[in-house]
PDB file of C-alpha atoms in Angstrom:
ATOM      1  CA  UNK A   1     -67.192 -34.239 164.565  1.00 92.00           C
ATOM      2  CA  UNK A   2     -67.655 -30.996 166.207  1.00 97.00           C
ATOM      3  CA  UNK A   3     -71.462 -29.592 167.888  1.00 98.00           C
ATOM      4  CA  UNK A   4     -72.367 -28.019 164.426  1.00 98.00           C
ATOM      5  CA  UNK A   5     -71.595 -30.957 162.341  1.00 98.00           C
ATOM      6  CA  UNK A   6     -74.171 -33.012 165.251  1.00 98.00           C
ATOM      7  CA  UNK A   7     -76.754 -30.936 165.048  1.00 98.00           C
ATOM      8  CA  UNK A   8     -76.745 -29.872 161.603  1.00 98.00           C
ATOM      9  CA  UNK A   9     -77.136 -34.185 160.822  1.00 98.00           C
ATOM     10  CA  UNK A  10     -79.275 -33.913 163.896  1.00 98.00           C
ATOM     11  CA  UNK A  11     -81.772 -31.279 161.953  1.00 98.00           C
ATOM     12  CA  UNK A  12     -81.617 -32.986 159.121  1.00 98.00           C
ATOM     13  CA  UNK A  13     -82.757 -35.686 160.237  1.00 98.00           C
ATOM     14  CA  UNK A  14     -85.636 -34.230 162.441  1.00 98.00           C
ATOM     15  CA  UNK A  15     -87.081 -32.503 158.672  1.00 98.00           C
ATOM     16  CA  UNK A  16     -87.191 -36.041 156.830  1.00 98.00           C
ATOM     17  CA  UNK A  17     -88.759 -37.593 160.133  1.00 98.00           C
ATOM     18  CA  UNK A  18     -91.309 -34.691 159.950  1.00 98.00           C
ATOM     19  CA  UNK A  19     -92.431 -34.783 156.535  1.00 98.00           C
ATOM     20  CA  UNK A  20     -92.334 -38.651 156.661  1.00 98.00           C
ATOM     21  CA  UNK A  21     -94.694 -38.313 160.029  1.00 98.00           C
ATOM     22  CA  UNK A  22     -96.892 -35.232 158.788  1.00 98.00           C
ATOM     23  CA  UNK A  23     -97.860 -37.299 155.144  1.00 98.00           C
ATOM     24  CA  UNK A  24     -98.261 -40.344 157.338  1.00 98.00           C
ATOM     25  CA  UNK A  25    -100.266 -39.355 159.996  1.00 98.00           C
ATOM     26  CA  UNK A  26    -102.582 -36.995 157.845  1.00 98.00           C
ATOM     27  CA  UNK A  27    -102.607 -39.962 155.434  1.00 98.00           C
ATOM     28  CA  UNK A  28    -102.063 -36.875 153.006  1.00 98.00           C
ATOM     29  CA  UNK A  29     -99.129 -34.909 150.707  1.00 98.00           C
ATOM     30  CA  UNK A  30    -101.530 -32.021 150.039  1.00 97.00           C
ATOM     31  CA  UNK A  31     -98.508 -28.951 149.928  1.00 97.00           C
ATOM     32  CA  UNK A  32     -95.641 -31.072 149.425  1.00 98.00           C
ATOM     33  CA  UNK A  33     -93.815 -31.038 146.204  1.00 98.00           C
ATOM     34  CA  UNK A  34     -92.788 -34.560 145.093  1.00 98.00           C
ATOM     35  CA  UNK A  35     -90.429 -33.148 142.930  1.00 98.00           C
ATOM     36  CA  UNK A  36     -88.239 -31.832 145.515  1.00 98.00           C
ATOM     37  CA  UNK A  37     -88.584 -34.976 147.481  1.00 98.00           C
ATOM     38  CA  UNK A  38     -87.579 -36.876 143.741  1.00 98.00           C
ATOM     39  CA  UNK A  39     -84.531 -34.799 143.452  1.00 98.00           C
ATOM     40  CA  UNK A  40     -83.548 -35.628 147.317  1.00 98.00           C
ATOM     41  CA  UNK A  41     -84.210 -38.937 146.479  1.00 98.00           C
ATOM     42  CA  UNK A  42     -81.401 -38.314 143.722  1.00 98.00           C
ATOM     43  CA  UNK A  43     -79.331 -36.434 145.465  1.00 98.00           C
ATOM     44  CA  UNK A  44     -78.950 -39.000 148.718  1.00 98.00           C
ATOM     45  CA  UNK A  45     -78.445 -41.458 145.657  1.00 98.00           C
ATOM     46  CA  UNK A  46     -75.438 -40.138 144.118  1.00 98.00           C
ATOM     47  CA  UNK A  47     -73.925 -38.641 146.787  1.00 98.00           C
ATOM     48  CA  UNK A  48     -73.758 -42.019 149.126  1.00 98.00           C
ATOM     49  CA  UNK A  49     -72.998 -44.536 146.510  1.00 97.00           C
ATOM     50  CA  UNK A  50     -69.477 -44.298 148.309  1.00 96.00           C
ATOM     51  CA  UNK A  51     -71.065 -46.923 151.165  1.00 97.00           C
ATOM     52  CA  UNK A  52     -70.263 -50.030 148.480  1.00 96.00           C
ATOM     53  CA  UNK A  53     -66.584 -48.357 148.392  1.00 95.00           C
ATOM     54  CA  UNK A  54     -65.215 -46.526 151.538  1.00 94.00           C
ATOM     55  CA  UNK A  55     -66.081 -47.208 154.991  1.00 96.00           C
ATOM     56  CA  UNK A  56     -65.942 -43.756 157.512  1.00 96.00           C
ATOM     57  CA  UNK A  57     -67.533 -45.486 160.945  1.00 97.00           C
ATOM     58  CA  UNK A  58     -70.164 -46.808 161.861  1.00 98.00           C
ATOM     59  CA  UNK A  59     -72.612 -43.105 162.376  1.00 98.00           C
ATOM     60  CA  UNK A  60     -71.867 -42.261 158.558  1.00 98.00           C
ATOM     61  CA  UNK A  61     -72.804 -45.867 157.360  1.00 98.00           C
ATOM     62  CA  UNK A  62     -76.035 -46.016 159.275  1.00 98.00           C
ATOM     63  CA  UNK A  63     -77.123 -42.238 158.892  1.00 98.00           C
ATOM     64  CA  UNK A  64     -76.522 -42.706 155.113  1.00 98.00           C
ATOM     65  CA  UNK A  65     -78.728 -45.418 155.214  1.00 98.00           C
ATOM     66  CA  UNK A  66     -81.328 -43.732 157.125  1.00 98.00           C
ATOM     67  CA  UNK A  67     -81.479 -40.586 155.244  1.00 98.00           C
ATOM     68  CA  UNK A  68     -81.709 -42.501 151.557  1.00 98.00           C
ATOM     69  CA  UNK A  69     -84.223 -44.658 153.051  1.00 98.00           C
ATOM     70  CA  UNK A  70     -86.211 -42.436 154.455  1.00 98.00           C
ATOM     71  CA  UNK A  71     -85.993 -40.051 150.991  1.00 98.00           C
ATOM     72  CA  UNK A  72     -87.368 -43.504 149.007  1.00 98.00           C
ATOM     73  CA  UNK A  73     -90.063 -43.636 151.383  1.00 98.00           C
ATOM     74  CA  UNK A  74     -91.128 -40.178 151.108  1.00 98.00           C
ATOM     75  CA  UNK A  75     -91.362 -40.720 147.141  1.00 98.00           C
ATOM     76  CA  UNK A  76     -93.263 -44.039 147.780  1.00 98.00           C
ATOM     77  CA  UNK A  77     -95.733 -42.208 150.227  1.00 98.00           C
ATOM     78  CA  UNK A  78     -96.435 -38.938 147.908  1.00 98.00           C
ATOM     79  CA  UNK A  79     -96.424 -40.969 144.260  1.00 98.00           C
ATOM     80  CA  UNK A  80     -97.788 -44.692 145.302  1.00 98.00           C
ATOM     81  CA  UNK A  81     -99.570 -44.463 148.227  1.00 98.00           C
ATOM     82  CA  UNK A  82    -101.026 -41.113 149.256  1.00 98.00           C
ATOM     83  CA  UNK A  83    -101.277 -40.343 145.075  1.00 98.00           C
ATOM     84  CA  UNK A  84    -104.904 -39.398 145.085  1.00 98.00           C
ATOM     85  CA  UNK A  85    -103.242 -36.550 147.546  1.00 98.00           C
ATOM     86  CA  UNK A  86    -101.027 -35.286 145.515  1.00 98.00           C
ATOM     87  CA  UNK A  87    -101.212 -31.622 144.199  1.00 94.00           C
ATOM     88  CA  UNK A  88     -99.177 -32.171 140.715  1.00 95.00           C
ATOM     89  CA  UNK A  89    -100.990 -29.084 139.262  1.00 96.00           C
ATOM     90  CA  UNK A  90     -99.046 -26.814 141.829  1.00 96.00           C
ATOM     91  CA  UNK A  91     -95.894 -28.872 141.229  1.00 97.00           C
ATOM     92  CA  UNK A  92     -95.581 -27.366 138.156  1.00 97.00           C
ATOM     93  CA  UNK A  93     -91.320 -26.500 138.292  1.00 98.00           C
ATOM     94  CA  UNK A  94     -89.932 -27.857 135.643  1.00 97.00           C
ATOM     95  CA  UNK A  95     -86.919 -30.051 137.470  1.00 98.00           C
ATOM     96  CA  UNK A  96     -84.877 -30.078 134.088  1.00 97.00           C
ATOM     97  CA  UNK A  97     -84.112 -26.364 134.476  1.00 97.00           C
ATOM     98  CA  UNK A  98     -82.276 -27.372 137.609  1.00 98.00           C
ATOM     99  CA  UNK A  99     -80.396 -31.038 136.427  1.00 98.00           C
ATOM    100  CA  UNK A 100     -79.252 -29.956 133.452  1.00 98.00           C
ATOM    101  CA  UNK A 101     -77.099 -27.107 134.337  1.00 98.00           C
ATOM    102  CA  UNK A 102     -76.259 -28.666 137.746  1.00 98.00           C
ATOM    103  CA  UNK A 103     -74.952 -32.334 135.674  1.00 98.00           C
ATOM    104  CA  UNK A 104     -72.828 -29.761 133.314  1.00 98.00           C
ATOM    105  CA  UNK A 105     -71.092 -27.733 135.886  1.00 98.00           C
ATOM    106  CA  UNK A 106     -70.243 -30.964 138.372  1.00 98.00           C
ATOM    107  CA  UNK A 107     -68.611 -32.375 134.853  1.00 98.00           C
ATOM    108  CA  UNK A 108     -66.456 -29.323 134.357  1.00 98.00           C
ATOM    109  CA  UNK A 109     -65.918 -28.176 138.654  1.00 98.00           C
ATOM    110  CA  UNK A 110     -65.115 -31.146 140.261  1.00 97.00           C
ATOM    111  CA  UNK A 111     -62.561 -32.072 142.553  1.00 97.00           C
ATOM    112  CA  UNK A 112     -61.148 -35.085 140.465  1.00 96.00           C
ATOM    113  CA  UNK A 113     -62.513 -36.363 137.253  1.00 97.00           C
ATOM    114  CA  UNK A 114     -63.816 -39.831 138.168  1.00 96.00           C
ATOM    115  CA  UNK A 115     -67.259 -40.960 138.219  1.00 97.00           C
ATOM    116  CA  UNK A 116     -67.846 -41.553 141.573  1.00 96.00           C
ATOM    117  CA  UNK A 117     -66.161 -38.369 142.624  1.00 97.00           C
ATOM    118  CA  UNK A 118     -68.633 -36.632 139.652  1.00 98.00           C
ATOM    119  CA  UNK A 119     -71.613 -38.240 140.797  1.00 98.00           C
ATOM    120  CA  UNK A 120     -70.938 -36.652 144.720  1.00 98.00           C
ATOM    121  CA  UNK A 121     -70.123 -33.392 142.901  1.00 98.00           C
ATOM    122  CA  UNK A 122     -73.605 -33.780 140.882  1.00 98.00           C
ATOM    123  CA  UNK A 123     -75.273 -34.324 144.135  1.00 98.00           C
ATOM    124  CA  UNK A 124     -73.509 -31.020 145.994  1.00 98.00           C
ATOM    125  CA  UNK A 125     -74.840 -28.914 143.460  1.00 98.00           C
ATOM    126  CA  UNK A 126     -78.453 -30.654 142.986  1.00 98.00           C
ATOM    127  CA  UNK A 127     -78.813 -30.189 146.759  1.00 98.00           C
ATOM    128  CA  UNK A 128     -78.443 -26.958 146.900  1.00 98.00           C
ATOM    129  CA  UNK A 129     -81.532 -26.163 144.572  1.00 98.00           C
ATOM    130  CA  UNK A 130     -83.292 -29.153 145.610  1.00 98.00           C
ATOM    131  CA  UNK A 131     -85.793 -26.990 147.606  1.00 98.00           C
ATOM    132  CA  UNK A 132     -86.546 -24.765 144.612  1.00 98.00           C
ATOM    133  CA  UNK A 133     -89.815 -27.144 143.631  1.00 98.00           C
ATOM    134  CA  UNK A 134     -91.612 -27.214 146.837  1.00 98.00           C
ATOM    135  CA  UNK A 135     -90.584 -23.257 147.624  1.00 98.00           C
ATOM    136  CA  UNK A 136     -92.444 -22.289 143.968  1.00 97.00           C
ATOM    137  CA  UNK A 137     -95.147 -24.630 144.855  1.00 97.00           C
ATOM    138  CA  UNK A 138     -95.584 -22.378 148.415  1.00 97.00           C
ATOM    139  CA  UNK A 139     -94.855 -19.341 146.484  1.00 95.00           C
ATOM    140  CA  UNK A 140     -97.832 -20.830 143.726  1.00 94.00           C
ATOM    141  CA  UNK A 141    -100.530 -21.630 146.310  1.00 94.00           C
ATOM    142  CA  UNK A 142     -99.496 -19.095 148.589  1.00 94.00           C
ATOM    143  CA  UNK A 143     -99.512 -20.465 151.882  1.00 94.00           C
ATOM    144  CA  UNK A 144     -98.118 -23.772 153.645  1.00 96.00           C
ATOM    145  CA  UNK A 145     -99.310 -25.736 156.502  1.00 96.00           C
ATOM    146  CA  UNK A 146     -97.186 -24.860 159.673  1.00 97.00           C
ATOM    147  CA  UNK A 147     -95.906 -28.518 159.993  1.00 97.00           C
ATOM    148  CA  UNK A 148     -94.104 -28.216 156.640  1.00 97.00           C
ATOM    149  CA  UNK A 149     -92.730 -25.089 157.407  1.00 98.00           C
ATOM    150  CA  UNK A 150     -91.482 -26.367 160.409  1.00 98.00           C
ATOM    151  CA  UNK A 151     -90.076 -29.271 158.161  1.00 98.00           C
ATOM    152  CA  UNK A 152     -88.651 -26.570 155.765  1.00 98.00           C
ATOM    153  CA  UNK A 153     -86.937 -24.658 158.753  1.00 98.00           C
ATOM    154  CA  UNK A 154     -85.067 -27.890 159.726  1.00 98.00           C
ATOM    155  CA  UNK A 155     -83.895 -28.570 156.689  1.00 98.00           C
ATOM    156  CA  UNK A 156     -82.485 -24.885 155.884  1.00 98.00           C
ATOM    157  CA  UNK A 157     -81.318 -24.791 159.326  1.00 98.00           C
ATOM    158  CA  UNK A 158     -78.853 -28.354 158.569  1.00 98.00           C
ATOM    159  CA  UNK A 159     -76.761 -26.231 156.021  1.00 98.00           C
ATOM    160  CA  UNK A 160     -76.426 -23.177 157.722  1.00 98.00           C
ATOM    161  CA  UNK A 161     -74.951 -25.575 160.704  1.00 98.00           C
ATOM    162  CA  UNK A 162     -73.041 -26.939 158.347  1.00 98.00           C
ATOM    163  CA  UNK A 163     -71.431 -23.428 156.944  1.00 98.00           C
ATOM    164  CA  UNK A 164     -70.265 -23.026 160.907  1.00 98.00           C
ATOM    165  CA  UNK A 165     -68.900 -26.810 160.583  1.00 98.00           C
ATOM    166  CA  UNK A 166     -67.159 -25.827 157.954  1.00 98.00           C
ATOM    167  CA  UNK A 167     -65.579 -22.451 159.736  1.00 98.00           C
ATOM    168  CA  UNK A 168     -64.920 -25.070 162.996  1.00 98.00           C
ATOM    169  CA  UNK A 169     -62.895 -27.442 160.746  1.00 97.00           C
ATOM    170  CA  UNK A 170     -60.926 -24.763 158.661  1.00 97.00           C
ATOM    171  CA  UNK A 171     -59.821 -23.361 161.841  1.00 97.00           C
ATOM    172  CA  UNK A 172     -59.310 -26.483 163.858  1.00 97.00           C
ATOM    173  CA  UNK A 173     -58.233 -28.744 161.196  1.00 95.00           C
ATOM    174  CA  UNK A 174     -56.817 -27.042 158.292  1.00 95.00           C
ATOM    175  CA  UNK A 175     -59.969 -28.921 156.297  1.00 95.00           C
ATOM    176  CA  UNK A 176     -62.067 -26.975 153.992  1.00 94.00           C
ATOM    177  CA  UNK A 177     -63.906 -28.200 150.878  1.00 97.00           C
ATOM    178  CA  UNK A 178     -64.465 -25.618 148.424  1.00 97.00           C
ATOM    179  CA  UNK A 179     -67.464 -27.256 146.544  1.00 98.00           C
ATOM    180  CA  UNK A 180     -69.415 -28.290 149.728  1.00 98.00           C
ATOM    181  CA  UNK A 181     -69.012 -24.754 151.033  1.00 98.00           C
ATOM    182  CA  UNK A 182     -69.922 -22.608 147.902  1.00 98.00           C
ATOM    183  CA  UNK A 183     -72.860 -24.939 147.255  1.00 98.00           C
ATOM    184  CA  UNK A 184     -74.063 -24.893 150.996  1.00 98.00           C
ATOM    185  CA  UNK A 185     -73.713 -21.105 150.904  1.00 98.00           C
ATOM    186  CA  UNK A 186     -75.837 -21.160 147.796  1.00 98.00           C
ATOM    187  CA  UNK A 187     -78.231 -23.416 149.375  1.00 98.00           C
ATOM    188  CA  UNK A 188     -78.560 -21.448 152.700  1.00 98.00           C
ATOM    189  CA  UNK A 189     -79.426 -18.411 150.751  1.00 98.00           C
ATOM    190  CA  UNK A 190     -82.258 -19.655 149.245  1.00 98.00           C
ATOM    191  CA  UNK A 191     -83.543 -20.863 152.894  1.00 98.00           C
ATOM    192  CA  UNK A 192     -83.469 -16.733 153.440  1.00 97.00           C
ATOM    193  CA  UNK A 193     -87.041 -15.710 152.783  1.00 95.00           C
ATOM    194  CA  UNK A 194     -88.091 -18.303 153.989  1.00 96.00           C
ATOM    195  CA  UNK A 195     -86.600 -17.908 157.790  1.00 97.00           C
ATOM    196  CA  UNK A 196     -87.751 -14.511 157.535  1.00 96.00           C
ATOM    197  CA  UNK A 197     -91.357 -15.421 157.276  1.00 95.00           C
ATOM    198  CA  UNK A 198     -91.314 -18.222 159.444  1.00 97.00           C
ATOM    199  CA  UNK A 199     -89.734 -15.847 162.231  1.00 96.00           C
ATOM    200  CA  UNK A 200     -91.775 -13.037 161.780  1.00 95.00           C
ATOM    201  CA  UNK A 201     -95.012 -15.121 161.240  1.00 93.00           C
ATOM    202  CA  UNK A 202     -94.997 -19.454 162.273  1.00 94.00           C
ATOM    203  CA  UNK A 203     -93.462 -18.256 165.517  1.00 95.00           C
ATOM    204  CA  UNK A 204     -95.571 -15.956 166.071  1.00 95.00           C
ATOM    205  CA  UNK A 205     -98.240 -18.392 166.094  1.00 94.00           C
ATOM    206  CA  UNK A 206     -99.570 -17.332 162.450  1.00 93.00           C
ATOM    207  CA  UNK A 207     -99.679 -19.689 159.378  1.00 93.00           C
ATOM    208  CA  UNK A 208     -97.524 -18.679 156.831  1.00 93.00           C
ATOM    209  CA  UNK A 209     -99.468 -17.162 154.073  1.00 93.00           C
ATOM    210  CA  UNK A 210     -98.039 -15.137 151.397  1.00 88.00           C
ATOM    211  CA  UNK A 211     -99.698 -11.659 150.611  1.00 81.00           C
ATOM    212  CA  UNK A 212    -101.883 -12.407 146.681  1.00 70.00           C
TER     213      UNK A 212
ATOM    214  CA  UNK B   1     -57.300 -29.750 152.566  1.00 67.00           C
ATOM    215  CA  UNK B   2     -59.386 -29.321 149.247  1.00 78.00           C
ATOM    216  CA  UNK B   3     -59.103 -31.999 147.245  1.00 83.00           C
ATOM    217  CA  UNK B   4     -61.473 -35.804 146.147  1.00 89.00           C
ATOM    218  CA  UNK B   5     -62.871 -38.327 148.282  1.00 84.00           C
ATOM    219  CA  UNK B   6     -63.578 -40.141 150.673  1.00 93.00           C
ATOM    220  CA  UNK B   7     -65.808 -37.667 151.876  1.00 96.00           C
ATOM    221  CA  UNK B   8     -66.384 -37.714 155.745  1.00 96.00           C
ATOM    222  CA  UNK B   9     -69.693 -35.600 156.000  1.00 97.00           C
ATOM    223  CA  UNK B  10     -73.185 -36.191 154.815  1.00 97.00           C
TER     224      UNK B  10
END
């Protein structure tokens, strides 16, 4: 555990408490794709299915918990209870563009061929285009309520905490993960634009709307 | 190292 690792978790967890709060308290989902929060859903799924098998201590166990929790809940709030909410006509990515390729490549790049090691691989990958729903969705209504882009900053900011993690442990430990760190490089790429705009515009007290 | 589980980070 080094200060990067910590906060990275630590901003991680602040964007799934935010978009839990923000559909909560606005008893609303308008702006949120629920098929980005779906494929989190999946990808905490896979990825954690090592808590029946390996124990790490007792802050991986219960932040594992938290975050797949927490992901179910969001789907529960944007498809069961806040439905009527939902804007499914602006959630219009088509999600099998994304598992498909991502299944096929954690089948043939993987660190060992077994199915729980497949399934974590399967849930690198899927992360790192998870975001690629709700960021078409922004780019298709063009604009998003500042408290989701401050959700969406958190959440790109985890990886790219993570990508100094990784440079930490390499250095200090000899540890490096090859998968984890070309899929988190992917996935902090696509976060690009994004910071950009929320820079140059959310912090500058402007809502983030997208020129038509 | 770079090699299968357990993995130690979320």
């Amino acid at each position: 555990m080094n200060v990067f690792r910590l906060t990275g978790d630590l901003s991680h967890l602040a964007a799934i408490i935010i978009l839990l709060l923000k559909i909560w308290k606005s008893r609303s989902c308008a702006g949120i794709s629920g098929k980005s929060q779906i494929l989190f859903a999946i990808v905490f799924t896979t990825r954690y299915l090592d808590l029946l098998t390996s124990f790490i201590s007792l802050y991986n166990t219960s932040m594992k918990l938290i975050y797949v929790g927490c992901a179910y809940a969001t789907v529960y709030l944007i498809y069961v209870k806040f439905r009527a909410t939902y804007d499914g006509n602006h959630d219009s990515f088509r999600v099998e563009f994304l598992i498909v390729p991502v299944g096929g490549l954690a089948v043939l790049i993987n660190h060992s061929f077994a199915p729980l090691e497949i399934l974590w691989t399967f849930s690198i990958y899927l992360e790192s285009v998870a975001i690629l729903p709700q960021l078409f969705m922004i780019s298709k209504t063009g604009e998003a309520e500042t408290i989701t882009t401050h959700y969406l900053f958190c959440l790109g900011l985890y990886r790219a905490l993570y990508l100094f993690n990784w440079v930490w442990r390499f250095y200090f430990e000899g540890f490096f993960d090859m998968i984890a760190i070309v899929a988190g490089l992917v996935q902090t790429v696509l976060y690009c634009d994004f910071f950009y705009l929320y820079v140059t515009k959310v912090l500058k007290g402007k809502k983030l709307s997208l020129p038509a | 190292a770079d090699e299968a589980g357990p993995h130690d980070e979320l």
